């Protein structure tokens, strides 16, 4: 039950435009987050992976180019070293050859030396000259190699390395260009969707209507208590001659003092829903533990709303149970006509249980109808001549009024006066527990007394069952064709006029979704409507297990039941969310 109440609070809060706008903002924010995820995925696949691959390739190519350039430089340096060595050898051999020639010339000029000595010097000179020529040739060869290598190195090999490094850098720069453009393209691909999301957020903010929300808060928390009467002037000089009137006046004044914050009966309430509790915790007014079965702990207006909602809920349940019972009766008739299809006794137990549940629901419905009528009569009794004259006097002094009062400005004085006298006679018949003169005190004792009688079983003595037992909630009975009719309480046309004109005018059921007819249906039974193949309709009530779904035509208010198997249903998103969950939880709680 606590879960049901929590979800009911959530559903009630959905009515505020600020809540709806915030929910739409959250939805659009979720869409924005989804688009950011799409951007991240596309960047990962199209940009980051390409950057990683290109970076790896460029690193490898640059490494190879640098290694090749280093090899070319090392080869050139090695050739420089070989040339230096060849040059040094050539210089040494040249000096040795010059010295050998000089020694030979000296020995040849010296007549004291023998011919053998001279021949030895000549042989040494020839050898040194040959070595000098070889060193010279080696030097020339190494010099030629160096020049060729140097020419190739600086004109071909090294420029090729630099060109490759240049190409690598160009690839890197081009990659930056392409990847930046790719990232921008990824962002641009979702920009229209993001723009629509932002437009949706702006539209959601513009949908907030502060006046409408405050009116809904007033509608949700308006109490219906009447303001206290004016405090009368106490003339002390007339105390002796008019003591009885003074005592009654003092009593009335004391009552007004007691009711400065509500009513005498309101002091007994466990949970008072007032202006000081609106912005507090919901535990003070909305806990199911502190709410009575007849809602007598609520203010008059809220009590009438709760009772009307309860009557509507019970009426729907009666219709559903009646439809289920009719289905079982049909099944039993089919089994009796053809025993091959099944045993009729298997349906008998379910049929008895359905009849028992239906009777319980009807009794509970009559009880709440009686409570609703009493609550409405009590609100009419509060419009006493004394109170009316006070309000008329207040209107003449400046037309002071407030839409928060809910009960003092109905604008139907003649009808209220007629109903007031009618119910005054009824109240006199009930042992005189309440009188019109007491209506000005704003006491709810009469309502609580009637509730006590109702709980003791008196509520069923004057409730005819013609509107319940004499009809069926199945498609054949026709009850399902109108959800605005409320079974009467048996108090006559005057009471029915009260119920219809003063307090209870249920709104049409909101569509839960749409459906499309898969097959044509002729609607031979009462309460059902014909449909054509492919026709689009609104879904008003889902199938409750009896095989029938309540629908409404798109362009008119024609409603009725059609077989569930004949249509394809598509529920709205909010119905599949909180509201649908609430319905499922409520049905499970009722079964338990």
XYZ file of C-alpha atoms in Angstrom:
592
model
C 0.000 0.000 0.000
C 2.909 2.341 0.758
C 4.299 1.678 -2.711
C 0.911 2.478 -4.232
C 0.735 5.732 -2.310
C 4.253 6.725 -3.361
C 3.434 6.120 -6.994
C 0.174 8.027 -6.580
C 2.172 11.007 -5.302
C 4.475 10.715 -8.320
C 1.512 10.606 -10.677
C -0.073 13.634 -8.960
C 3.172 15.587 -9.276
C 3.207 14.874 -13.012
C 0.324 17.312 -13.373
C 2.526 20.332 -12.622
C 3.972 22.055 -15.671
C 7.294 22.554 -13.903
C 7.554 18.823 -13.229
C 6.613 17.974 -16.795
C 9.119 20.515 -18.085
C 11.836 19.108 -15.827
C 11.045 15.604 -17.047
C 11.297 16.829 -20.640
C 14.590 18.552 -19.830
C 15.915 15.299 -18.392
C 14.785 13.465 -21.513
C 16.491 16.004 -23.766
C 19.593 15.907 -21.575
C 19.636 12.144 -21.959
C 19.435 12.595 -25.720
C 22.304 15.079 -25.530
C 24.347 12.574 -23.560
C 23.530 9.947 -26.163
C 24.780 12.228 -28.927
C 27.982 12.871 -26.981
C 28.430 9.115 -26.779
C 27.946 8.909 -30.547
C 30.581 11.623 -30.980
C 32.976 9.752 -28.706
C 32.453 6.487 -30.575
C 32.920 8.115 -33.983
C 36.049 9.938 -32.818
C 37.404 6.677 -31.479
C 36.721 4.810 -34.716
C 37.426 7.464 -37.322
C 39.982 9.802 -35.750
C 41.873 8.252 -32.866
C 42.502 4.945 -34.626
C 43.793 6.810 -37.713
C 46.027 8.977 -35.551
C 47.521 5.938 -33.854
C 48.151 4.137 -37.160
C 49.658 7.197 -38.862
C 51.843 7.977 -35.864
C 53.214 4.445 -35.817
C 53.926 4.483 -39.581
C 55.626 7.872 -39.494
C 57.814 6.860 -36.565
C 59.033 3.775 -38.425
C 59.711 5.677 -41.666
C 61.537 8.464 -39.858
C 63.666 5.969 -37.987
C 64.679 4.243 -41.233
C 65.481 7.569 -42.933
C 67.628 8.732 -40.035
C 69.466 5.427 -39.963
C 70.181 5.670 -43.707
C 71.427 9.232 -43.345
C 73.674 8.176 -40.500
C 75.078 5.337 -42.648
C 75.855 7.720 -45.505
C 77.625 10.095 -43.151
C 79.671 7.279 -41.643
C 80.742 6.073 -45.123
C 81.834 9.579 -46.072
C 83.784 9.977 -42.844
C 85.469 6.611 -43.426
C 86.545 7.738 -46.912
C 87.936 10.924 -45.428
C 89.997 8.798 -43.035
C 91.306 6.568 -45.833
C 92.340 9.655 -47.829
C 94.206 11.075 -44.835
C 96.083 7.834 -44.340
C 96.969 7.599 -48.015
C 98.150 11.202 -47.971
C 100.344 10.624 -44.930
C 101.856 7.502 -46.529
C 102.487 9.441 -49.721
C 104.173 12.276 -47.815
C 106.419 9.864 -45.927
C 107.335 7.896 -49.030
C 108.073 11.131 -50.920
C 110.421 12.352 -48.169
C 112.154 8.982 -48.027
C 112.594 9.026 -51.790
C 114.091 12.531 -51.716
C 116.486 11.484 -48.979
C 117.498 8.351 -50.871
C 118.206 10.426 -54.029
C 120.259 12.853 -52.004
C 122.267 10.033 -50.394
C 122.907 8.446 -53.793
C 124.117 11.716 -55.230
C 126.468 12.181 -52.311
C 127.806 8.638 -52.579
C 128.276 8.975 -56.348
C 130.261 12.188 -55.865
C 132.447 10.764 -53.106
C 135.482 9.104 -54.708
C 136.471 7.405 -51.466
C 133.466 5.087 -51.507
C 133.602 1.801 -53.316
C 131.455 1.001 -56.261
C 129.466 -1.445 -54.098
C 128.537 1.287 -51.698
C 127.466 3.533 -54.542
C 125.454 0.737 -56.094
C 123.735 0.111 -52.771
C 122.722 3.755 -52.499
C 121.393 3.711 -56.081
C 119.342 0.581 -55.367
C 117.936 2.174 -52.203
C 117.078 5.307 -54.200
C 115.210 3.330 -56.820
C 113.253 1.416 -54.152
C 112.292 4.586 -52.295
C 111.224 6.275 -55.500
C 109.054 3.280 -56.375
C 107.444 3.360 -52.927
C 106.838 7.065 -53.320
C 105.148 6.485 -56.671
C 102.953 3.741 -55.181
C 101.957 5.980 -52.261
C 101.219 8.748 -54.712
C 99.015 6.494 -56.781
C 97.212 5.278 -53.638
C 96.672 8.837 -52.518
C 95.304 9.773 -55.916
C 93.031 6.745 -55.892
C 91.659 7.530 -52.429
C 91.215 11.138 -53.391
C 89.265 10.134 -56.465
C 87.064 7.809 -54.387
C 86.411 10.565 -51.852
C 85.424 13.031 -54.515
C 83.042 10.583 -56.157
C 81.529 9.551 -52.794
C 81.274 13.125 -51.674
C 79.533 14.080 -54.894
C 77.049 11.221 -54.581
C 76.553 11.931 -50.871
C 75.765 15.614 -51.184
C 74.038 15.532 -54.537
C 71.966 12.330 -54.421
C 72.000 10.177 -51.278
C 71.624 12.827 -48.595
C 68.966 14.829 -50.507
C 66.986 11.609 -50.908
C 67.046 11.155 -47.142
C 65.979 14.744 -46.614
C 63.182 14.347 -49.166
C 61.883 11.302 -47.338
C 61.985 13.184 -44.036
C 60.134 16.020 -45.736
C 57.506 13.625 -47.019
C 57.141 12.171 -43.540
C 56.575 15.631 -42.090
C 54.113 16.466 -44.842
C 52.200 13.282 -44.074
C 52.119 14.280 -40.411
C 50.858 17.773 -41.209
C 48.312 16.430 -43.678
C 47.155 13.935 -41.054
C 46.581 16.777 -38.591
C 44.515 18.545 -41.232
C 42.414 15.485 -42.040
C 41.894 14.463 -38.432
C 40.860 17.945 -37.333
C 38.427 18.082 -40.237
C 37.175 14.578 -39.401
C 36.588 15.566 -35.774
C 34.673 18.624 -36.936
C 32.624 16.468 -39.319
C 31.763 14.109 -36.474
C 30.584 17.044 -34.380
C 28.699 18.509 -37.335
C 26.910 15.222 -38.022
C 25.167 15.373 -34.634
C 24.860 19.157 -34.478
C 21.278 19.174 -35.874
C 20.194 16.604 -33.302
C 21.902 18.539 -30.509
C 20.245 21.709 -31.766
C 16.865 19.986 -31.622
C 17.635 18.791 -28.095
C 18.511 22.322 -27.027
C 15.390 23.564 -28.773
C 13.411 20.964 -26.836
C 14.952 22.201 -23.582
C 14.005 25.775 -24.438
C 10.514 24.642 -25.392
C 10.229 22.722 -22.124
C 11.222 25.814 -20.174
C 8.670 27.888 -22.058
C 5.963 25.352 -21.244
C 6.206 26.137 -17.530
C 3.124 28.038 -16.407
C 3.514 29.281 -12.862
C -0.108 30.399 -12.566
C -1.403 27.038 -13.719
C 0.838 25.244 -11.216
C -0.322 27.429 -8.341
C -3.938 26.833 -9.331
C -3.259 23.093 -9.278
C -1.691 23.427 -5.819
C -4.777 25.298 -4.657
C -6.974 22.619 -6.196
C -4.889 19.929 -4.528
C -4.854 21.448 -1.035
C -8.028 23.538 -0.821
C -9.857 22.569 2.347
C -13.405 23.830 1.830
C -13.662 25.073 5.420
C -15.942 28.072 5.832
C -14.482 31.263 7.318
C -15.748 32.028 10.837
C -18.683 34.360 11.351
C -18.197 37.945 12.407
C -17.688 38.396 16.144
C -20.887 40.037 17.482
C -20.865 43.167 19.587
C -21.553 42.472 23.270
C -23.644 45.234 24.830
C -23.017 44.935 28.575
C -25.966 47.212 29.385
C -28.326 44.553 28.093
C -26.723 41.673 29.962
C -29.495 41.563 32.597
C -32.430 41.927 30.249
C -31.074 39.615 27.593
C -28.893 37.185 29.531
C -30.002 34.173 27.570
C -29.089 35.775 24.275
C -25.785 36.947 25.764
C -24.902 33.497 26.961
C -25.597 32.072 23.540
C -23.588 34.891 21.995
C -20.690 34.211 24.327
C -20.881 30.556 23.420
C -20.886 31.415 19.754
C -17.972 33.780 20.260
C -16.042 31.094 22.054
C -16.720 28.749 19.200
C -15.408 31.290 16.740
C -12.284 31.680 18.821
C -11.829 27.941 18.757
C -12.318 27.878 15.018
C -9.855 30.640 14.256
C -7.596 28.045 12.685
C -10.284 25.770 11.326
C -13.169 24.014 13.056
C -13.829 22.376 16.371
C -13.915 19.033 14.712
C -10.743 19.844 12.855
C -8.878 19.895 16.182
C -9.510 16.164 16.403
C -7.902 15.458 13.068
C -4.744 13.424 13.139
C -3.395 14.925 9.948
C -4.453 18.486 9.147
C -3.884 19.597 5.580
C -3.509 23.357 5.844
C -1.524 26.225 4.424
C 1.264 25.599 6.961
C 1.694 21.994 5.888
C 1.775 22.424 2.128
C 5.501 22.956 1.876
C 6.456 20.517 4.588
C 7.018 16.817 4.446
C 4.367 14.718 2.765
C 4.415 12.453 5.782
C 2.224 14.940 7.636
C -0.764 14.613 5.279
C -0.312 11.824 2.778
C 0.626 8.750 4.783
C -1.868 5.942 4.323
C -1.595 4.954 7.996
C -3.167 8.239 9.156
C -6.014 8.234 6.632
C -9.349 6.796 7.610
C -11.368 4.509 5.402
C -14.105 7.125 4.951
C -11.550 9.962 4.536
C -13.168 11.820 7.430
C -9.750 13.054 8.540
C -9.486 15.168 5.377
C -10.918 18.642 4.819
C -14.370 18.753 3.196
C -13.251 19.492 -0.357
C -10.463 16.932 -0.322
C -12.811 14.409 1.275
C -15.390 14.890 -1.479
C -12.696 14.469 -4.116
C -11.382 11.306 -2.487
C -14.877 9.896 -2.129
C -15.728 10.746 -5.740
C -12.512 9.091 -6.916
C -13.295 6.070 -4.755
C -16.801 5.843 -6.224
C -15.381 6.046 -9.730
C -12.797 3.391 -8.893
C -15.382 1.056 -7.397
C -17.707 1.634 -10.350
C -14.934 0.580 -12.700
C -14.210 -2.477 -10.585
C -17.886 -3.416 -10.559
C -17.966 -3.132 -14.335
C -14.861 -5.265 -14.672
C -16.127 -7.893 -12.262
C -19.515 -7.903 -13.999
C -17.777 -8.382 -17.352
C -15.715 -11.234 -15.932
C -18.854 -12.857 -14.502
C -20.668 -12.501 -17.818
C -17.730 -14.123 -19.542
C -17.811 -17.034 -17.111
C -21.554 -17.394 -17.619
C -21.077 -17.490 -21.369
C -18.336 -20.064 -20.982
C -20.557 -22.149 -18.739
C -23.382 -21.942 -21.274
C -21.042 -23.061 -24.038
C -19.814 -25.988 -21.919
C -23.401 -26.986 -21.110
C -24.360 -26.835 -24.772
C -21.338 -28.859 -25.858
C -19.723 -30.977 -23.165
C -16.842 -31.808 -25.480
C -15.454 -28.310 -25.013
C -15.267 -28.589 -21.225
C -16.912 -29.425 -17.936
C -19.409 -26.774 -16.716
C -18.617 -27.623 -13.086
C -15.086 -26.318 -13.518
C -16.531 -22.854 -14.131
C -19.084 -23.047 -11.296
C -16.527 -22.368 -8.559
C -15.095 -19.392 -10.396
C -18.598 -18.103 -11.065
C -19.541 -18.307 -7.371
C -16.357 -16.511 -6.396
C -17.048 -13.840 -9.011
C -20.603 -13.344 -7.695
C -19.271 -13.045 -4.151
C -16.672 -10.469 -5.190
C -19.263 -8.573 -7.203
C -21.633 -8.379 -4.233
C -18.839 -7.117 -1.984
C -17.902 -4.457 -4.519
C -21.528 -3.348 -4.847
C -21.895 -3.050 -1.082
C -18.710 -1.030 -0.862
C -19.855 1.122 -3.785
C -23.197 1.845 -2.067
C -21.358 2.746 1.115
C -19.089 5.256 -0.594
C -21.975 6.670 -2.621
C -23.794 7.310 0.640
C -20.681 8.891 2.167
C -20.252 11.066 -0.901
C -23.854 12.228 -0.720
C -23.529 13.016 2.976
C -20.321 14.976 2.375
C -22.049 16.964 -0.344
C -25.089 17.603 1.852
C -22.800 18.761 4.649
C -21.135 21.280 2.334
C -24.575 22.564 1.318
C -25.682 22.847 4.945
C -22.697 25.078 5.569
C -24.305 27.590 3.206
C -26.765 28.695 5.911
C -28.777 31.919 5.664
C -26.585 33.373 8.369
C -23.442 32.582 6.448
C -24.991 33.713 3.178
C -26.030 37.038 4.688
C -22.535 37.502 6.069
C -21.003 36.871 2.682
C -23.529 39.151 1.014
C -22.612 41.839 3.496
C -18.945 41.271 2.789
C -19.619 41.475 -0.947
C -21.411 44.815 -0.494
C -18.415 46.185 1.392
C -15.939 45.604 -1.378
C -16.668 42.234 -2.998
C -13.981 40.548 -0.944
C -13.503 36.909 -1.791
C -10.910 34.316 -2.437
C -10.716 31.430 -4.770
C -9.044 29.495 -1.974
C -12.281 29.243 0.018
C -13.975 26.664 -2.236
C -17.466 26.672 -0.889
C -18.481 30.272 -0.304
C -18.896 31.515 -3.893
C -20.791 28.875 -5.759
C -23.192 31.314 -7.343
C -26.233 29.004 -7.201
C -28.136 30.327 -4.213
C -31.606 29.251 -5.277
C -30.613 25.653 -5.914
C -28.636 25.537 -2.708
C -31.552 26.959 -0.722
C -33.839 24.304 -2.123
C -31.428 21.513 -1.329
C -30.766 22.995 2.069
C -34.418 22.701 3.089
C -34.674 19.260 1.602
C -31.738 17.943 3.557
C -32.731 19.868 6.655
C -35.837 17.717 6.848
C -33.682 14.644 6.446
C -31.373 15.765 9.210
C -34.362 16.394 11.514
C -35.437 12.887 10.786
C -32.025 11.675 11.953
C -32.714 12.523 15.612
C -31.861 16.170 15.186
C -28.130 15.729 15.332
C -27.507 18.725 13.122
C -29.485 21.876 12.368
C -29.181 24.671 9.893
C -28.288 27.097 12.659
C -25.266 24.990 13.467
C -23.937 25.239 9.936
C -22.421 28.616 10.679
C -20.119 27.035 13.230
C -18.427 25.078 10.440
C -18.530 21.922 12.505
C -18.134 18.568 10.791
C -19.808 16.647 13.588
C -22.838 15.919 11.438
C -20.663 14.434 8.736
C -18.718 12.367 11.242
C -21.968 11.157 12.818
C -23.272 10.080 9.445
C -19.972 8.354 8.753
C -20.297 6.514 12.057
C -23.760 5.383 11.054
C -22.454 4.261 7.726
C -19.735 2.188 9.345
C -22.326 0.570 11.611
C -24.269 -0.718 8.625
C -27.070 1.867 8.318
C -25.876 3.031 4.948
C -27.558 0.200 3.077
C -31.127 0.719 4.328
C -32.086 3.299 1.739
C -29.882 2.394 -1.197
C -31.782 0.819 -4.076
C -29.891 -1.613 -6.205
C -31.678 -0.760 -9.407
C -28.645 1.054 -10.774
C -26.263 -1.771 -9.917
C -27.941 -5.128 -9.747
C -30.221 -4.377 -12.630
C -27.381 -3.685 -15.021
C -24.200 -5.270 -16.180
C -20.701 -3.904 -16.634
C -20.020 -6.143 -19.595
C -20.127 -4.909 -23.196
C -23.567 -6.542 -23.522
C -25.033 -4.417 -20.702
C -23.999 -1.032 -22.040
C -22.427 0.189 -18.807
C -19.060 0.399 -20.454
C -20.230 2.952 -22.997
C -20.160 5.839 -20.528
C -17.731 6.444 -17.715
C -19.312 9.742 -16.632
C -22.450 8.170 -15.161
C -22.466 7.626 -11.419
C -24.901 5.172 -9.856
C -27.404 7.018 -7.680
C -27.819 6.685 -3.970
C -31.606 6.382 -3.988
C -32.428 9.799 -2.467
C -34.479 11.063 -5.409
C -33.974 13.488 -8.240
C -32.986 16.310 -5.912
C -30.037 14.367 -4.600
C -29.057 13.334 -8.116
C -29.106 16.993 -9.090
C -26.830 17.703 -6.155
C -24.421 15.011 -7.223
C -24.341 16.171 -10.835
C -24.369 19.943 -10.417
C -22.533 20.695 -7.195
C -19.630 18.386 -6.631
C -19.128 15.496 -9.019
C -18.505 15.815 -12.713
C -15.816 13.282 -13.564
C -13.522 14.157 -16.416
C -13.357 11.895 -19.480
C -10.765 9.185 -19.178
C -7.477 10.096 -20.787
C -6.336 7.799 -23.610
C -3.719 5.254 -22.608
C -2.575 4.777 -26.179
C -3.805 3.983 -29.652
C -4.853 0.809 -31.391
C -5.401 -0.401 -34.923
C -8.129 -2.813 -35.906
C -6.739 -6.041 -37.345
C -10.150 -7.432 -38.316
C -13.626 -5.922 -38.774
C -16.073 -6.267 -35.859
C -19.870 -5.917 -36.223
C -20.714 -5.215 -32.540
C -23.738 -7.458 -32.252
C -23.799 -7.197 -28.431
C -24.869 -4.154 -26.439
C -22.019 -2.030 -25.087
C -19.647 -2.810 -27.938
C -18.961 -0.667 -30.991
C -18.321 -1.754 -34.574
C -14.877 -1.258 -36.067
C -13.435 -1.528 -39.534
C -10.261 -3.234 -40.634
C -7.328 -0.831 -40.197
C -9.328 1.756 -38.200
C -7.338 3.811 -35.647
C -8.885 4.335 -32.180
C -7.921 5.601 -28.717
C -7.440 3.015 -25.955
C -9.390 4.086 -22.842
C -9.169 0.947 -20.669
C -6.929 -2.062 -21.038
C -8.114 -5.645 -21.031
C -8.822 -6.725 -17.441
C -8.791 -10.419 -18.236
C -12.270 -10.652 -19.799
C -11.062 -10.372 -23.394
C -12.529 -6.883 -24.013
C -10.744 -3.525 -24.410
C -12.461 -0.174 -24.088
C -11.792 2.205 -26.995
C -12.883 5.617 -28.244
C -13.087 6.836 -31.804
C -10.502 9.390 -32.892
C -12.727 12.261 -34.038
C -15.754 11.750 -31.777
C -16.643 10.715 -28.218
C -18.173 7.374 -29.158
C -16.858 4.733 -26.751
C -17.383 1.031 -26.337
C -15.742 -2.357 -26.027
C -14.059 -4.389 -28.749
C -12.390 -7.822 -28.578
C -8.765 -7.506 -27.541
C -7.672 -10.064 -30.119
C -9.126 -7.918 -32.895
C -6.817 -4.943 -32.289
C -3.126 -4.121 -32.072
C -2.410 -1.811 -29.107
C 0.377 0.776 -28.865
C 0.635 2.404 -25.420
C 1.985 5.876 -24.829
C 5.477 6.243 -23.292
C 4.228 7.689 -19.973
C 1.674 4.860 -19.667
C 4.454 2.286 -20.053
C 6.407 4.103 -17.336
C 5.125 5.311 -13.973
C 1.369 5.173 -14.682
C 1.468 1.648 -16.099
C 3.615 0.499 -13.204
C 1.117 2.017 -10.787
C -1.743 0.124 -12.412
C 0.175 -3.153 -12.265
C 1.119 -2.667 -8.613
C -2.449 -1.700 -7.721
C -3.879 -4.821 -9.387
C -1.371 -7.023 -7.584
C -2.164 -5.360 -4.268
C -5.892 -5.961 -4.785
C -5.264 -9.623 -5.542
C -3.307 -9.981 -2.302
